[in-house]
C-alpha cells in the first residue's frame, strides 16, 4: 500500500512539473530569439557574399520537444529590388504542436527551353500554417512559412532548366515567411494555386519534422547537386509527402511529369485523394488581395530605401 502511495505521489509530481518544465524551455528559447541579429548585425552575411541574395540555409540553434529555434529565416523582402529577390533575415521559433494546415503551392509560368515554350511550366513548394503563437520572430508573429527546395547558385547565375539537368547547381531549402514569399512570387509568376492537403494532424506534423531535419542538413545539401528531373523543387516535396501517406496514395517523383510540371502534379494530388480544397489566384492582383484578406495578423517586414518598416514600427 505504501509503495502504491509513493508511486502515485511521484506520478502526480511528474504531471504537475512537466508543463512547467516545458514552459520554462519555451521561455528560454524565446529569450534567445534574435540574439544573433542584435543591433542590426547579420552573422551570416560574409558566408553569402557572391551568392544569390534570396537564398540561405536555415541554421538550427535548438530543438527541444515541439520547439524549434533557428536562424536564417527570411522574414521579409528588400523592396528596393524590383522583384524582391533580396531577403531580410532573422531567427524564428516554431511550436510544432500549433501546426494546423499544409498546402502544396504551385507557381505557374511558361517554361522556356531554348526556342520552345511550354505553357504548363512552374515551381512547387510546401506551405505550413499555424495557430496563433506557432511561429514567432523578433519582429512579431507569422502565421506560417514556405519551404521551397531550389538550385543554390551564384548571384551572377540565372536558373536554366537544361543546365539544371547537369552538375551545375547545389541544393538548398530556404524558409520564407508566408506573406513575404507570396508577395515575392506574385511579382515573378503568372498565377499561384493552393492545394490544401488532406492529411491528419499526425501526418502534417511528421511531414514538417522531416522537412526541418532535411533543411538543417547543410553539409549534405551543399554536396548534393540539384537536378531538374531527379532532384528538383517538385521531386523533393513529393518525396517528403510520400513518407507520410500510405502506399496507395504515393506519387511517382522521379522521371515523371508530376516531378517536372506542376499541372501534372496537381492532377496526381487530386487522383490520389490528397486535396482537401484548392484555390487559384492571378498575379499580382489576386495574390495581393489574398494576402490582405488572410495574412492581416502577420507581421510585415520590408526595406524601402534606407529604412525598414513593419506593423510594429520597429527598426529592423
Coordinates of C-alpha atoms in Angstrom, one line a residue:
X1 CA 0.0 0.0 0.0
X2 CA 2.8 2.4 0.9
X3 CA 4.6 1.6 -2.4
X4 CA 1.4 2.4 -4.3
X5 CA 1.0 5.7 -2.4
X6 CA 4.6 6.7 -3.2
X7 CA 4.2 5.8 -6.9
X8 CA 1.0 7.8 -7.1
X9 CA 2.8 10.8 -5.4
X10 CA 5.7 10.6 -7.8
X11 CA 3.4 10.4 -10.8
X12 CA 1.4 13.4 -9.5
X13 CA 4.6 15.4 -9.1
X14 CA 5.7 14.5 -12.6
X15 CA 2.3 15.5 -14.1
X16 CA 2.5 18.9 -12.3
X17 CA 6.1 19.7 -13.2
X18 CA 6.2 18.6 -16.8
X19 CA 4.1 21.5 -18.1
X20 CA 6.2 23.9 -16.0
X21 CA 9.4 22.5 -17.5
X22 CA 8.1 22.8 -21.0
X23 CA 7.0 26.4 -20.3
X24 CA 10.5 27.1 -18.9
X25 CA 12.1 25.6 -22.0
X26 CA 9.9 27.7 -24.3
X27 CA 10.7 30.9 -22.3
X28 CA 14.4 30.2 -22.5
X29 CA 14.2 29.7 -26.3
X30 CA 12.0 32.8 -26.7
X31 CA 14.7 34.8 -24.8
X32 CA 17.2 33.7 -27.4
X33 CA 15.1 34.8 -30.4
X34 CA 17.0 37.2 -32.5
X35 CA 20.1 37.3 -30.3
X36 CA 22.4 36.7 -33.2
X37 CA 20.9 39.7 -35.1
X38 CA 21.1 42.2 -32.2
X39 CA 21.9 45.8 -33.1
X40 CA 21.3 45.1 -36.8
X41 CA 24.1 42.5 -37.1
X42 CA 23.9 39.8 -39.7
X43 CA 26.3 37.0 -38.5
X44 CA 25.9 35.1 -41.8
X45 CA 26.4 37.9 -44.2
X46 CA 30.0 37.1 -45.2
X47 CA 29.1 33.5 -45.9
X48 CA 26.7 34.6 -48.7
X49 CA 28.8 37.2 -50.5
X50 CA 28.6 36.5 -54.2
X51 CA 25.6 34.1 -53.7
X52 CA 22.0 34.5 -54.9
X53 CA 20.7 37.0 -52.4
X54 CA 17.3 35.4 -51.9
X55 CA 18.5 32.0 -50.5
X56 CA 20.1 30.9 -47.3
X57 CA 20.5 27.6 -45.4
X58 CA 18.5 27.7 -42.2
X59 CA 20.8 27.3 -39.2
X60 CA 19.4 25.2 -36.3
X61 CA 20.1 26.7 -32.9
X62 CA 18.0 24.4 -30.6
X63 CA 15.3 21.7 -30.9
X64 CA 13.5 20.9 -27.6
X65 CA 10.4 18.8 -27.9
X66 CA 7.9 20.7 -30.1
X67 CA 10.0 23.9 -30.1
X68 CA 12.5 24.6 -32.8
X69 CA 14.7 27.7 -32.9
X70 CA 16.7 28.6 -36.0
X71 CA 18.5 31.5 -37.8
X72 CA 18.3 32.5 -41.5
X73 CA 14.6 32.8 -41.6
X74 CA 13.5 35.0 -44.5
X75 CA 11.1 37.3 -42.6
X76 CA 10.8 40.0 -45.4
X77 CA 11.8 41.4 -48.7
X78 CA 14.0 44.1 -49.9
X79 CA 11.6 46.3 -51.9
X80 CA 14.4 48.3 -53.4
X81 CA 14.9 45.3 -55.6
X82 CA 12.1 45.3 -58.2
X83 CA 11.4 41.6 -58.0
X84 CA 12.1 41.3 -54.2
X85 CA 14.9 38.8 -54.8
X86 CA 16.9 40.0 -51.9
X87 CA 15.8 38.7 -48.5
X88 CA 15.7 40.2 -45.0
X89 CA 16.9 37.6 -42.5
X90 CA 16.3 36.9 -38.8
X91 CA 15.5 34.0 -36.5
X92 CA 12.3 32.1 -35.8
X93 CA 10.8 30.0 -33.1
X94 CA 8.3 27.3 -34.1
X95 CA 5.9 25.4 -31.9
X96 CA 5.1 22.2 -33.8
X97 CA 2.0 21.5 -31.7
X98 CA 0.3 24.5 -33.3
X99 CA 0.6 23.3 -36.9
X100 CA -2.9 23.4 -38.4
X101 CA -2.6 23.2 -42.3
X102 CA -0.2 22.1 -45.0
X103 CA -0.6 23.2 -48.6
X104 CA 1.1 22.4 -51.9
X105 CA 1.7 25.8 -53.6
X106 CA 2.1 25.7 -57.4
X107 CA 3.6 28.8 -59.1
X108 CA 2.7 28.8 -62.8
X109 CA 4.8 30.3 -65.6
X110 CA 5.7 29.3 -69.2
X111 CA 8.8 27.1 -69.2
X112 CA 11.2 28.1 -71.9
X113 CA 13.8 25.6 -73.2
X114 CA 15.7 27.2 -76.0
X115 CA 13.2 28.5 -78.6
X116 CA 10.4 26.2 -77.2
X117 CA 7.9 27.5 -74.6
X118 CA 5.8 25.1 -72.5
X119 CA 2.7 26.8 -71.0
X120 CA 2.4 24.4 -68.1
X121 CA 5.8 25.1 -66.5
X122 CA 6.3 26.3 -63.0
X123 CA 7.5 25.7 -59.5
X124 CA 6.1 23.9 -56.4
X125 CA 6.7 24.1 -52.7
X126 CA 5.0 23.3 -49.4
X127 CA 3.5 25.9 -47.1
X128 CA 3.0 25.2 -43.4
X129 CA 0.4 27.3 -41.5
X130 CA -0.1 27.6 -37.7
X131 CA -2.5 28.6 -35.0
X132 CA -1.6 31.9 -33.2
X133 CA 1.7 31.7 -31.5
X134 CA 3.0 28.9 -33.8
X135 CA 5.8 31.0 -35.4
X136 CA 7.5 33.9 -33.6
X137 CA 10.2 36.2 -34.8
X138 CA 11.9 39.2 -33.1
X139 CA 9.5 41.5 -35.0
X140 CA 6.3 39.7 -34.3
X141 CA 4.3 36.6 -35.2
X142 CA 3.9 34.9 -38.6
X143 CA 1.0 32.7 -39.5
X144 CA 3.1 30.3 -41.5
X145 CA 6.1 29.8 -43.8
X146 CA 7.1 28.2 -47.1
X147 CA 9.9 25.7 -47.5
X148 CA 11.0 25.8 -51.2
X149 CA 13.8 23.5 -52.4
X150 CA 15.9 25.0 -55.1
X151 CA 19.1 25.4 -57.0
X152 CA 21.7 27.2 -55.0
X153 CA 23.7 29.5 -57.2
X154 CA 26.0 32.5 -57.6
X155 CA 24.5 36.0 -57.8
X156 CA 25.5 36.2 -61.4
X157 CA 23.8 32.9 -62.4
X158 CA 20.2 32.7 -63.6
X159 CA 18.5 29.4 -63.3
X160 CA 18.5 27.3 -66.6
X161 CA 16.4 24.1 -66.5
X162 CA 18.6 22.5 -69.2
X163 CA 21.8 23.2 -67.2
X164 CA 19.9 22.0 -64.2
X165 CA 20.0 18.5 -65.6
X166 CA 23.8 18.5 -65.1
X167 CA 26.1 19.1 -62.2
X168 CA 25.8 22.8 -62.1
X169 CA 23.8 23.9 -59.1
X170 CA 24.0 22.7 -55.5
X171 CA 20.8 22.1 -53.4
X172 CA 19.1 24.2 -50.7
X173 CA 16.0 24.6 -48.7
X174 CA 15.0 28.2 -47.8
X175 CA 12.4 29.2 -45.2
X176 CA 10.2 32.2 -46.0
X177 CA 7.5 33.9 -44.0
X178 CA 4.4 33.2 -46.0
X179 CA 3.4 36.8 -46.6
X180 CA 6.9 37.7 -47.8
X181 CA 7.0 34.6 -50.1
X182 CA 3.6 35.2 -51.6
X183 CA 4.4 38.9 -52.1
X184 CA 7.7 38.0 -53.9
X185 CA 6.3 35.2 -56.2
X186 CA 3.4 37.4 -57.2
X187 CA 5.9 39.6 -59.0
X188 CA 7.6 36.9 -61.0
X189 CA 4.9 34.3 -61.8
X190 CA 1.6 34.3 -63.8
X191 CA -0.6 32.5 -61.3
X192 CA -0.5 30.7 -57.9
X193 CA -2.5 27.7 -56.9
X194 CA -3.0 26.4 -53.4
X195 CA -3.8 22.8 -52.8
X196 CA -4.6 22.2 -49.1
X197 CA -3.5 18.7 -48.4
X198 CA -6.0 16.2 -46.8
X199 CA -3.7 15.0 -44.0
X200 CA -4.2 14.1 -40.4
X201 CA -2.6 16.2 -37.7
X202 CA 0.0 13.5 -37.1
X203 CA 0.8 13.3 -40.8
X204 CA 1.2 17.0 -41.1
X205 CA 3.5 17.2 -38.0
X206 CA 5.7 14.3 -39.3
X207 CA 5.9 16.0 -42.7
X208 CA 7.1 19.2 -41.1
X209 CA 9.6 17.4 -38.9
X210 CA 11.1 15.6 -41.8
X211 CA 11.3 18.8 -43.8
X212 CA 13.1 20.6 -41.0
X213 CA 15.5 17.7 -40.5
X214 CA 16.5 17.7 -44.2
X215 CA 16.7 21.5 -44.4
X216 CA 19.1 21.6 -41.5
X217 CA 21.5 19.1 -43.1
X218 CA 23.6 21.9 -44.6
X219 CA 26.7 19.9 -45.4
X220 CA 24.7 17.2 -47.2
X221 CA 22.8 19.8 -49.3
X222 CA 26.0 21.6 -50.2
X223 CA 27.4 18.4 -51.5
X224 CA 24.3 17.4 -53.4
X225 CA 23.5 18.6 -56.9
X226 CA 20.1 20.0 -57.9
X227 CA 18.6 18.2 -60.9
X228 CA 15.6 19.4 -62.9
X229 CA 14.2 15.8 -63.3
X230 CA 15.6 13.9 -60.4
X231 CA 16.3 16.3 -57.5
X232 CA 14.1 19.4 -58.1
X233 CA 11.7 21.7 -56.3
X234 CA 8.8 19.2 -57.0
X235 CA 10.6 15.9 -56.6
X236 CA 11.8 16.8 -53.1
X237 CA 8.4 17.9 -51.9
X238 CA 6.7 14.8 -53.4
X239 CA 9.3 12.6 -51.7
X240 CA 8.7 14.2 -48.3
X241 CA 4.9 13.8 -48.8
X242 CA 5.3 10.2 -49.8
X243 CA 6.9 9.5 -46.5
X244 CA 3.7 10.2 -44.6
X245 CA 1.0 8.8 -46.8
X246 CA 0.0 5.1 -47.4
X247 CA 1.5 3.4 -50.4
X248 CA -1.7 3.7 -52.5
X249 CA -1.5 7.5 -52.2
X250 CA 2.2 7.9 -53.1
X251 CA 3.1 9.8 -56.3
X252 CA 6.0 8.9 -58.6
X253 CA 8.6 11.6 -58.0
X254 CA 11.5 10.9 -60.5
X255 CA 11.4 10.9 -64.2
X256 CA 7.7 11.6 -64.3
X257 CA 5.6 14.5 -65.5
X258 CA 4.4 15.1 -61.9
X259 CA 8.0 15.6 -60.8
X260 CA 8.7 18.1 -63.6
X261 CA 5.5 20.1 -64.3
X262 CA 3.1 21.4 -61.6
X263 CA 0.0 20.8 -63.8
X264 CA 0.6 17.1 -63.8
X265 CA 1.4 17.1 -60.1
X266 CA -1.9 18.8 -59.4
X267 CA -3.7 16.1 -61.3
X268 CA -1.8 13.4 -59.3
X269 CA -2.7 15.0 -56.0
X270 CA -6.4 15.1 -57.0
X271 CA -6.3 11.5 -58.3
X272 CA -4.7 10.2 -55.1
X273 CA -7.4 11.9 -52.9
X274 CA -4.8 14.2 -51.3
X275 CA -6.6 17.6 -51.9
X276 CA -9.0 18.9 -49.3
X277 CA -9.6 22.2 -51.1
X278 CA -7.9 24.3 -53.8
X279 CA -7.8 27.9 -55.0
X280 CA -6.2 29.6 -57.9
X281 CA -5.0 33.3 -57.8
X282 CA -3.8 35.6 -60.5
X283 CA -0.6 37.5 -60.1
X284 CA -0.1 40.1 -58.8
X285 CA -3.6 41.4 -58.0
X286 CA -5.3 38.2 -56.9
X287 CA -2.4 37.3 -54.6
X288 CA -2.2 40.8 -53.2
X289 CA -5.9 40.6 -52.3
X290 CA -5.4 37.2 -50.8
X291 CA -2.5 38.4 -48.6
X292 CA -4.6 41.4 -47.4
X293 CA -7.6 39.2 -46.5
X294 CA -5.8 36.2 -45.0
X295 CA -2.4 37.3 -43.6
X296 CA -3.5 40.6 -41.9
X297 CA -2.2 39.4 -38.5
X298 CA 1.2 38.5 -39.8
X299 CA 4.0 41.0 -39.1
X300 CA 5.3 42.7 -42.2
X301 CA 9.0 43.5 -42.5
X302 CA 10.2 45.3 -45.6
X303 CA 13.0 47.5 -46.7
X304 CA 12.2 50.6 -48.7
X305 CA 15.1 53.0 -49.5
X306 CA 17.4 53.0 -46.4
X307 CA 14.6 52.3 -43.9
X308 CA 12.8 49.1 -42.8
X309 CA 9.3 49.1 -41.5
X310 CA 6.8 46.6 -40.1
X311 CA 3.4 46.8 -38.4
X312 CA 5.0 47.4 -35.0
X313 CA 7.1 50.4 -36.4
X314 CA 10.3 48.9 -35.1
X315 CA 13.7 49.4 -36.6
X316 CA 15.0 46.3 -38.3

